[in-house]
Amino acid sequence: MTPEQIESAVAAAMPQAVEELRRLAAIPSVAFPGHPEEPVFAAAAMTEELLRSVGLPRVQQVQVEGSFPAVFAEAPAPPGMPTVLLYAHYDVQPAGDPAAWRTPPFEPTLIDGKLYGRGCADDKSGILSHITALRAFQGRFPVGIKVIIEGQEEYAGERLEAFVERNPELLRADAIVVADTGNPRVGDPAVTTSLRGMAAFTIEVRTLREPVHSGSFGGAAPDALAALMRMLTSLHDDNGDIRVPGLPRGTFLGQGPSEEEFRKTAGVLDGVSLVGSGSLADRLWASYAITVTGLDVPTVSGAVNAVQPVARARVTVRVPPAGDPKVTVNAVVEFLRKVAPWGVQVSFADLTVGSGFQADSGGKARAALNRAMERAFGRPPRDVGAGGSIPLVNTLLKQFPAAEILLFGAEDEDAAIHAPNERVDLEELRRVATTEALFLHELSLPSALGV
């Protein structure tokens, strides 16, 4: 196929892709404990159906210990051609408060060229970018293809990591495309070359056997919630920089967003300042960040006049690519123990960790991607970092050190992933699918093969 034929084939396939994305995103495949499991299995089944539809000769669900199934597909490489592994995940974040959504989270709604709904971007757009790119070749793929679509990335991605370590030959490839990131802005092509790692844990503070009347006991009885608040606020100084020893600020060599762009994308209110020091690229992509992502405390509407005996918080730590998540979380936990007031009882549970990633941007696959992305977007891509984590990437790097790992996708910075009103821009999805299809074609050419 010629590049022009590939572009035409992707464009012709977009109406079908949009309808398939609607169907897939309508499945509430939340793989968190306490959520129904049936929709997760339904999303796996539809993912399997989609992969079969593009002519891949081998498609199957594979069991992942302690997790939902992954979907694997494969087409053998033509003689002398490399093999490319394509990754995405079919599970999604919980929708959260339905009242915060302008449209129902699991009723994908098309508005002004954007499809709104939980998972439309993260990461079911990744699945459809793979499907649409592969469909362009009508079963005659220019290179070897392997596909792995994960079923529990958002909650327990480390379980697929263990699967990869036990089954390296199944996923071995010369290049790996991870479709779970995106461009800074719609139409602004970029390749993510840096990912922060992550550590998360639950902290519990206990002070009393049970709640006691705040009038009779307040002023002397130690309040667990007040203690926890003091501990959590001590993690940062007045400027918002981290106070935990051993977690220094890093430096990102590429260009980050302007403050104006960031404030707009993040929705920072007028008069509210940003936190931390250094450039935004440093803070977002190369430094540690600590966020309290949840609290178990009485609600305002259900509050009673009592001193609280127990309070819990979920704490997430983002770790720069060179940092060690386990060392990092130990430093944070030790700091919290040290600053705990009044001799309160402190415990930690539900620890998860994932390593960061730093790409080598100088290989043949990256050069092929640069050419493909420049043609699809009209200008060459730039390197960017991502503050989020993709647990599998570092495992793939360790297992296949000779493979080039390429991260790009349709999740632009305004896509509101993990938030209400998540959406994917359909023109962006077309450009990303076109990029991927052109990349597969470019990788089969003599110039990419060193011939």
Short mmCIF file of C-alpha atoms in Angstrom, two decimals, residues 36-414:
data_model
loop_
_atom_site.label_atom_id
_atom_site.label_comp_id
_atom_site.label_asym_id
_atom_site.label_seq_id
_atom_site.Cartn_x
_atom_site.Cartn_y
_atom_site.Cartn_z
CA PRO A 36 -19.70 -5.47 39.05
CA GLU A 37 -17.41 -7.88 37.25
CA GLU A 38 -19.78 -8.76 34.40
CA PRO A 39 -19.17 -5.51 32.44
CA VAL A 40 -15.41 -6.05 32.64
CA PHE A 41 -15.75 -9.49 31.07
CA ALA A 42 -18.13 -7.98 28.48
CA ALA A 43 -15.47 -5.42 27.51
CA ALA A 44 -12.92 -8.21 27.16
CA ALA A 45 -15.31 -10.09 24.87
CA MET A 46 -15.92 -7.04 22.70
CA THR A 47 -12.19 -6.34 22.50
CA GLU A 48 -11.67 -9.91 21.31
CA GLU A 49 -14.44 -9.41 18.72
CA LEU A 50 -12.82 -6.21 17.44
CA LEU A 51 -9.40 -7.81 17.05
CA ARG A 52 -10.89 -10.72 15.11
CA SER A 53 -12.63 -8.26 12.80
CA VAL A 54 -9.36 -6.86 11.40
CA GLY A 55 -8.01 -10.16 10.11
CA LEU A 56 -5.57 -11.18 12.84
CA PRO A 57 -5.28 -14.97 12.57
CA ARG A 58 -4.74 -15.62 16.28
CA VAL A 59 -6.96 -13.92 18.86
CA GLN A 60 -7.63 -15.19 22.37
CA GLN A 61 -8.25 -14.15 25.93
CA VAL A 62 -5.37 -15.03 28.25
CA GLN A 63 -5.76 -15.46 31.97
CA VAL A 64 -3.78 -13.13 34.21
CA GLU A 65 -3.39 -14.40 37.76
CA GLY A 66 -5.40 -12.35 40.25
CA SER A 67 -6.78 -10.11 37.52
CA PHE A 68 -9.25 -9.91 34.66
CA PRO A 69 -8.23 -11.52 31.36
CA ALA A 70 -6.04 -9.77 28.84
CA VAL A 71 -6.78 -10.11 25.15
CA PHE A 72 -3.90 -11.24 22.95
CA ALA A 73 -3.70 -11.30 19.16
CA GLU A 74 -0.95 -12.09 16.69
CA ALA A 75 -0.09 -12.13 12.99
CA PRO A 76 3.33 -13.59 12.09
CA ALA A 77 5.90 -11.31 10.50
CA PRO A 78 6.53 -11.56 6.76
CA PRO A 79 10.06 -12.83 6.02
CA GLY A 80 12.70 -10.35 7.10
CA MET A 81 10.23 -7.98 8.74
CA PRO A 82 10.19 -6.82 12.39
CA THR A 83 7.39 -7.47 14.86
CA VAL A 84 5.47 -4.67 16.59
CA LEU A 85 3.60 -5.13 19.87
CA LEU A 86 0.54 -2.89 20.34
CA TYR A 87 -0.70 -2.18 23.89
CA ALA A 88 -3.84 -0.61 25.38
CA HIS A 89 -6.28 -1.43 28.19
CA TYR A 90 -10.04 -1.94 28.22
CA ASP A 91 -10.75 -1.22 31.90
CA VAL A 92 -11.66 2.29 33.05
CA GLN A 93 -11.65 4.50 36.11
CA PRO A 94 -14.87 4.72 38.15
CA ALA A 95 -17.18 7.49 36.93
CA GLY A 96 -17.34 9.26 40.30
CA ASP A 97 -20.21 11.61 41.05
CA PRO A 98 -22.72 11.41 38.16
CA ALA A 99 -23.86 14.96 38.99
CA ALA A 100 -20.44 16.27 37.90
CA TRP A 101 -20.98 14.95 34.37
CA ARG A 102 -22.72 17.03 31.73
CA THR A 103 -23.66 13.80 29.92
CA PRO A 104 -24.17 10.30 31.41
CA PRO A 105 -20.71 8.75 31.87
CA PHE A 106 -21.62 5.43 30.27
CA GLU A 107 -23.84 6.77 27.50
CA PRO A 108 -21.20 8.04 25.03
CA THR A 109 -22.42 11.33 23.59
CA LEU A 110 -21.12 13.06 20.46
CA ILE A 111 -20.87 16.86 20.78
CA ASP A 112 -19.02 19.07 18.26
CA GLY A 113 -16.75 16.30 16.99
CA LYS A 114 -15.90 14.98 20.46
CA LEU A 115 -17.19 11.80 22.06
CA TYR A 116 -17.89 12.20 25.79
CA GLY A 117 -17.96 9.32 28.26
CA ARG A 118 -15.83 7.43 30.74
CA GLY A 119 -13.10 5.54 28.90
CA CYS A 120 -13.68 7.26 25.55
CA ALA A 121 -10.11 8.53 25.82
CA ASP A 122 -8.46 6.44 28.57
CA ASP A 123 -7.97 3.99 27.09
CA LYS A 124 -10.63 2.73 24.74
CA SER A 125 -9.41 5.31 22.23
CA GLY A 126 -6.13 3.36 22.33
CA ILE A 127 -7.93 0.15 21.43
CA LEU A 128 -9.74 1.83 18.52
CA SER A 129 -6.58 3.51 17.24
CA HIS A 130 -5.01 0.04 17.00
CA ILE A 131 -8.13 -1.47 15.42
CA THR A 132 -8.49 1.32 12.86
CA ALA A 133 -4.80 1.28 11.92
CA LEU A 134 -4.82 -2.49 11.46
CA ARG A 135 -8.09 -2.45 9.53
CA ALA A 136 -6.43 -0.29 6.86
CA PHE A 137 -4.30 -3.29 5.76
CA GLN A 138 -7.25 -5.67 5.23
CA GLY A 139 -5.40 -8.56 6.85
CA ARG A 140 -2.17 -8.09 4.85
CA PHE A 141 0.05 -6.56 7.50
CA PRO A 142 3.46 -5.18 6.41
CA VAL A 143 5.17 -6.28 9.63
CA GLY A 144 4.55 -8.84 12.34
CA ILE A 145 1.80 -7.80 14.74
CA LYS A 146 1.21 -8.68 18.37
CA VAL A 147 -1.50 -7.05 20.44
CA ILE A 148 -2.02 -7.15 24.21
CA ILE A 149 -5.05 -5.37 25.68
CA GLU A 150 -5.00 -5.32 29.48
CA GLY A 151 -8.06 -5.70 31.72
CA GLN A 152 -7.07 -4.11 35.03
CA GLU A 153 -4.51 -1.38 34.39
CA GLU A 154 -6.27 1.31 36.39
CA TYR A 155 -6.32 -0.66 39.65
CA ALA A 156 -3.72 -3.43 39.56
CA GLY A 157 -1.49 -3.11 36.52
CA GLU A 158 1.37 -4.84 38.30
CA ARG A 159 -0.45 -8.15 37.78
CA LEU A 160 0.09 -7.97 34.02
CA GLU A 161 3.72 -7.16 34.75
CA ALA A 162 4.06 -10.54 36.46
CA PHE A 163 2.35 -12.19 33.48
CA VAL A 164 4.87 -10.61 31.09
CA GLU A 165 7.76 -11.78 33.23
CA ARG A 166 6.40 -15.36 33.14
CA ASN A 167 5.58 -15.30 29.40
CA PRO A 168 8.29 -13.24 27.70
CA GLU A 169 8.20 -15.06 24.36
CA LEU A 170 4.49 -14.42 23.93
CA LEU A 171 5.07 -10.64 23.82
CA ARG A 172 8.61 -10.42 22.44
CA ALA A 173 8.81 -7.72 19.75
CA ASP A 174 11.22 -5.35 18.02
CA ALA A 175 9.12 -2.26 18.71
CA ILE A 176 6.30 -1.61 21.18
CA VAL A 177 3.53 0.97 20.74
CA VAL A 178 1.80 2.00 23.96
CA ALA A 179 -1.40 3.86 23.06
CA ASP A 180 -2.15 5.30 26.50
CA THR A 181 -0.87 8.86 26.33
CA GLY A 182 -1.57 11.87 24.13
CA ASN A 183 -0.53 15.24 22.80
CA PRO A 184 -0.32 18.44 24.84
CA ARG A 185 -3.05 19.89 22.64
CA VAL A 186 -5.23 18.57 19.84
CA GLY A 187 -3.22 18.63 16.62
CA ASP A 188 0.11 19.22 18.41
CA PRO A 189 2.06 15.98 17.75
CA ALA A 190 4.24 14.61 20.51
CA VAL A 191 5.88 11.40 21.65
CA THR A 192 5.99 10.72 25.38
CA THR A 193 9.57 9.89 26.29
CA SER A 194 9.32 10.10 30.06
CA LEU A 195 6.86 8.65 32.58
CA ARG A 196 6.86 9.15 36.30
CA GLY A 197 6.50 6.06 38.43
CA MET A 198 3.91 5.77 41.17
CA ALA A 199 3.47 4.58 44.72
CA ALA A 200 0.21 4.65 46.66
CA PHE A 201 -0.84 3.62 50.14
CA THR A 202 -3.59 4.03 52.72
CA ILE A 203 -2.72 5.62 56.06
CA GLU A 204 -4.91 5.08 59.12
CA VAL A 205 -4.74 7.08 62.35
CA ARG A 206 -6.43 5.88 65.57
CA THR A 207 -6.78 7.72 68.88
CA LEU A 208 -9.89 6.48 70.72
CA ARG A 209 -11.89 3.26 71.13
CA GLU A 210 -15.01 5.00 69.75
CA PRO A 211 -16.39 8.49 69.01
CA VAL A 212 -16.99 10.69 72.06
CA HIS A 213 -19.10 13.83 72.54
CA SER A 214 -17.19 16.90 71.41
CA GLY A 215 -18.78 19.02 74.14
CA SER A 216 -17.89 16.67 76.98
CA PHE A 217 -14.49 15.52 75.72
CA GLY A 218 -13.34 18.04 73.06
CA GLY A 219 -10.26 19.99 74.07
CA ALA A 220 -8.56 17.03 75.74
CA ALA A 221 -9.53 13.92 73.74
CA PRO A 222 -7.17 13.50 70.74
CA ASP A 223 -9.04 13.88 67.44
CA ALA A 224 -7.85 11.34 64.86
CA LEU A 225 -8.97 13.52 61.96
CA ALA A 226 -7.11 16.56 63.30
CA ALA A 227 -3.98 14.44 63.75
CA LEU A 228 -4.21 13.07 60.21
CA MET A 229 -4.73 16.56 58.79
CA ARG A 230 -1.61 17.83 60.58
CA MET A 231 0.40 14.92 59.22
CA LEU A 232 -0.77 15.32 55.64
CA THR A 233 -0.27 19.08 55.50
CA SER A 234 3.28 18.64 56.82
CA LEU A 235 4.23 16.85 53.59
CA HIS A 236 4.57 20.23 51.80
CA ASP A 237 6.00 23.60 52.76
CA ASP A 238 4.13 26.88 52.33
CA ASN A 239 5.27 27.10 48.70
CA GLY A 240 3.96 23.63 47.90
CA ASP A 241 7.39 21.98 47.65
CA ILE A 242 7.79 18.54 49.22
CA ARG A 243 9.36 18.48 52.68
CA VAL A 244 10.13 14.75 52.79
CA PRO A 245 13.93 14.26 52.92
CA GLY A 246 15.46 12.46 49.96
CA LEU A 247 12.90 13.55 47.37
CA PRO A 248 14.66 16.36 45.46
CA ARG A 249 13.28 18.32 42.53
CA GLY A 250 14.41 17.07 39.12
CA THR A 251 15.04 18.66 35.72
CA PHE A 252 13.31 17.90 32.40
CA LEU A 253 15.35 18.91 29.36
CA GLY A 254 12.42 19.30 26.94
CA GLN A 255 9.86 22.07 26.70
CA GLY A 256 6.85 22.03 28.99
CA PRO A 257 3.58 23.95 28.87
CA SER A 258 3.36 27.66 29.56
CA GLU A 259 1.74 28.71 32.82
CA GLU A 260 -1.22 30.10 30.87
CA GLU A 261 -1.72 26.80 29.03
CA PHE A 262 -1.41 24.80 32.22
CA ARG A 263 -3.80 26.96 34.19
CA LYS A 264 -6.39 26.66 31.44
CA THR A 265 -6.01 22.90 31.04
CA ALA A 266 -6.00 22.24 34.79
CA GLY A 267 -8.90 24.62 35.41
CA VAL A 268 -7.04 26.65 38.02
CA LEU A 269 -9.34 29.35 39.36
CA ASP A 270 -8.57 33.05 39.00
CA GLY A 271 -6.37 34.32 41.81
CA VAL A 272 -5.24 30.82 42.84
CA SER A 273 -1.48 30.33 42.46
CA LEU A 274 0.32 27.23 41.25
CA VAL A 275 2.39 25.28 43.76
CA GLY A 276 6.01 24.18 43.83
CA SER A 277 9.24 25.54 42.38
CA GLY A 278 11.11 25.12 39.13
CA SER A 279 9.77 25.02 35.60
CA LEU A 280 6.42 23.38 34.93
CA ALA A 281 8.19 20.65 32.96
CA ASP A 282 10.40 19.99 36.00
CA ARG A 283 7.42 19.84 38.36
CA LEU A 284 5.16 17.76 36.13
CA TRP A 285 7.56 15.28 34.52
CA ALA A 286 10.83 15.09 36.45
CA SER A 287 10.01 15.66 40.12
CA TYR A 288 8.17 13.95 42.95
CA ALA A 289 4.57 14.85 43.68
CA ILE A 290 2.43 13.82 46.64
CA THR A 291 -1.36 13.99 46.42
CA VAL A 292 -4.06 13.01 48.90
CA THR A 293 -6.57 11.28 46.65
CA GLY A 294 -9.16 10.19 49.21
CA LEU A 295 -10.31 10.53 52.81
CA ASP A 296 -12.46 8.28 55.00
CA VAL A 297 -14.03 10.77 57.40
CA PRO A 298 -17.61 11.71 58.30
CA THR A 299 -19.40 13.65 55.58
CA VAL A 300 -20.59 17.19 56.23
CA SER A 301 -24.20 16.16 55.71
CA GLY A 302 -23.84 13.31 58.19
CA ALA A 303 -21.66 15.05 60.73
CA VAL A 304 -22.39 14.73 64.46
CA ASN A 305 -20.79 16.58 67.37
CA ALA A 306 -18.16 13.97 68.14
CA VAL A 307 -14.39 13.66 68.42
CA GLN A 308 -13.30 11.17 65.77
CA PRO A 309 -11.50 8.00 66.86
CA VAL A 310 -10.19 7.00 63.42
CA ALA A 311 -9.41 8.66 60.08
CA ARG A 312 -7.95 7.28 56.86
CA ALA A 313 -6.45 8.76 53.72
CA ARG A 314 -5.24 7.44 50.38
CA VAL A 315 -1.93 9.00 49.39
CA THR A 316 -0.40 8.83 45.91
CA VAL A 317 3.24 9.64 45.20
CA ARG A 318 4.50 10.28 41.66
CA VAL A 319 8.14 9.30 41.22
CA PRO A 320 10.55 10.62 38.55
CA PRO A 321 11.81 8.06 36.02
CA ALA A 322 15.14 7.56 37.78
CA GLY A 323 13.56 7.23 41.22
CA ASP A 324 12.80 3.99 43.05
CA PRO A 325 9.10 3.79 44.03
CA LYS A 326 9.74 1.47 46.98
CA VAL A 327 12.49 3.67 48.40
CA THR A 328 10.25 6.69 47.82
CA VAL A 329 7.22 5.29 49.58
CA ASN A 330 9.39 4.19 52.51
CA ALA A 331 10.67 7.75 52.84
CA VAL A 332 7.14 9.17 52.85
CA VAL A 333 5.88 6.59 55.34
CA GLU A 334 8.83 7.20 57.66
CA PHE A 335 8.24 10.96 57.47
CA LEU A 336 4.56 10.56 58.34
CA ARG A 337 5.42 8.36 61.30
CA LYS A 338 7.92 10.98 62.50
CA VAL A 339 5.49 13.89 62.33
CA ALA A 340 2.53 12.03 63.88
CA PRO A 341 1.38 14.10 66.91
CA TRP A 342 0.21 13.05 70.38
CA GLY A 343 1.44 9.47 70.18
CA VAL A 344 -1.39 8.47 67.86
CA GLN A 345 -1.47 4.94 66.45
CA VAL A 346 -0.51 4.95 62.75
CA SER A 347 -0.72 2.08 60.29
CA PHE A 348 -0.25 1.71 56.53
CA ALA A 349 -1.91 -0.69 54.08
CA ASP A 350 -2.82 -1.34 50.43
CA LEU A 351 0.59 -0.43 49.04
CA THR A 352 1.01 -0.39 45.26
CA VAL A 353 4.10 0.65 43.29
CA GLY A 354 5.05 1.09 39.64
CA SER A 355 8.32 2.19 38.08
CA GLY A 356 8.86 5.14 35.76
CA PHE A 357 10.30 5.14 32.26
CA GLN A 358 12.82 7.08 30.19
CA ALA A 359 12.90 6.36 26.45
CA ASP A 360 15.81 6.27 24.06
CA SER A 361 14.57 8.55 21.26
CA GLY A 362 17.24 7.79 18.66
CA GLY A 363 16.33 4.41 17.15
CA LYS A 364 15.01 3.29 13.76
CA ALA A 365 11.48 2.77 15.05
CA ARG A 366 11.38 6.28 16.49
CA ALA A 367 12.64 7.66 13.17
CA ALA A 368 9.85 5.78 11.37
CA LEU A 369 7.32 7.14 13.87
CA ASN A 370 8.61 10.68 13.35
CA ARG A 371 8.03 10.38 9.60
CA ALA A 372 4.58 8.89 10.08
CA MET A 373 3.49 11.47 12.62
CA GLU A 374 4.77 14.38 10.54
CA ARG A 375 2.71 13.18 7.59
CA ALA A 376 -0.42 12.59 9.69
CA PHE A 377 -0.23 15.86 11.64
CA GLY A 378 1.55 18.12 9.19
CA ARG A 379 4.53 18.79 11.44
CA PRO A 380 7.16 16.69 13.25
CA PRO A 381 6.53 15.58 16.83
CA ARG A 382 8.36 16.82 19.88
CA ASP A 383 9.37 14.98 23.03
CA VAL A 384 7.19 15.44 26.11
CA GLY A 385 6.93 13.84 29.51
CA ALA A 386 3.90 12.51 31.33
CA GLY A 387 3.24 12.82 35.00
CA GLY A 388 1.05 9.73 34.98
CA SER A 389 2.22 6.15 35.24
CA ILE A 390 1.79 3.08 33.04
CA PRO A 391 2.91 0.14 35.19
CA LEU A 392 3.66 -2.21 32.30
CA VAL A 393 6.13 -0.01 30.41
CA ASN A 394 9.14 -0.47 32.66
CA THR A 395 8.59 -4.23 32.77
CA LEU A 396 8.56 -4.33 28.96
CA LEU A 397 11.79 -2.34 28.94
CA LYS A 398 13.46 -4.79 31.32
CA GLN A 399 12.21 -7.86 29.46
CA PHE A 400 13.01 -6.57 25.96
CA PRO A 401 15.92 -4.12 26.30
CA ALA A 402 16.57 -4.11 22.54
CA ALA A 403 12.99 -3.11 21.70
CA GLU A 404 12.05 0.53 21.17
CA ILE A 405 9.06 1.61 23.24
CA LEU A 406 6.94 4.36 21.68
CA LEU A 407 4.22 6.14 23.62
CA PHE A 408 1.59 8.22 21.83
CA GLY A 409 -2.18 8.34 21.54
CA ALA A 410 -5.40 10.35 21.43
CA GLU A 411 -5.55 11.40 25.11
CA ASP A 412 -4.74 15.10 24.74
CA GLU A 413 -4.37 17.24 27.85
CA ASP A 414 -7.97 18.47 27.63
#
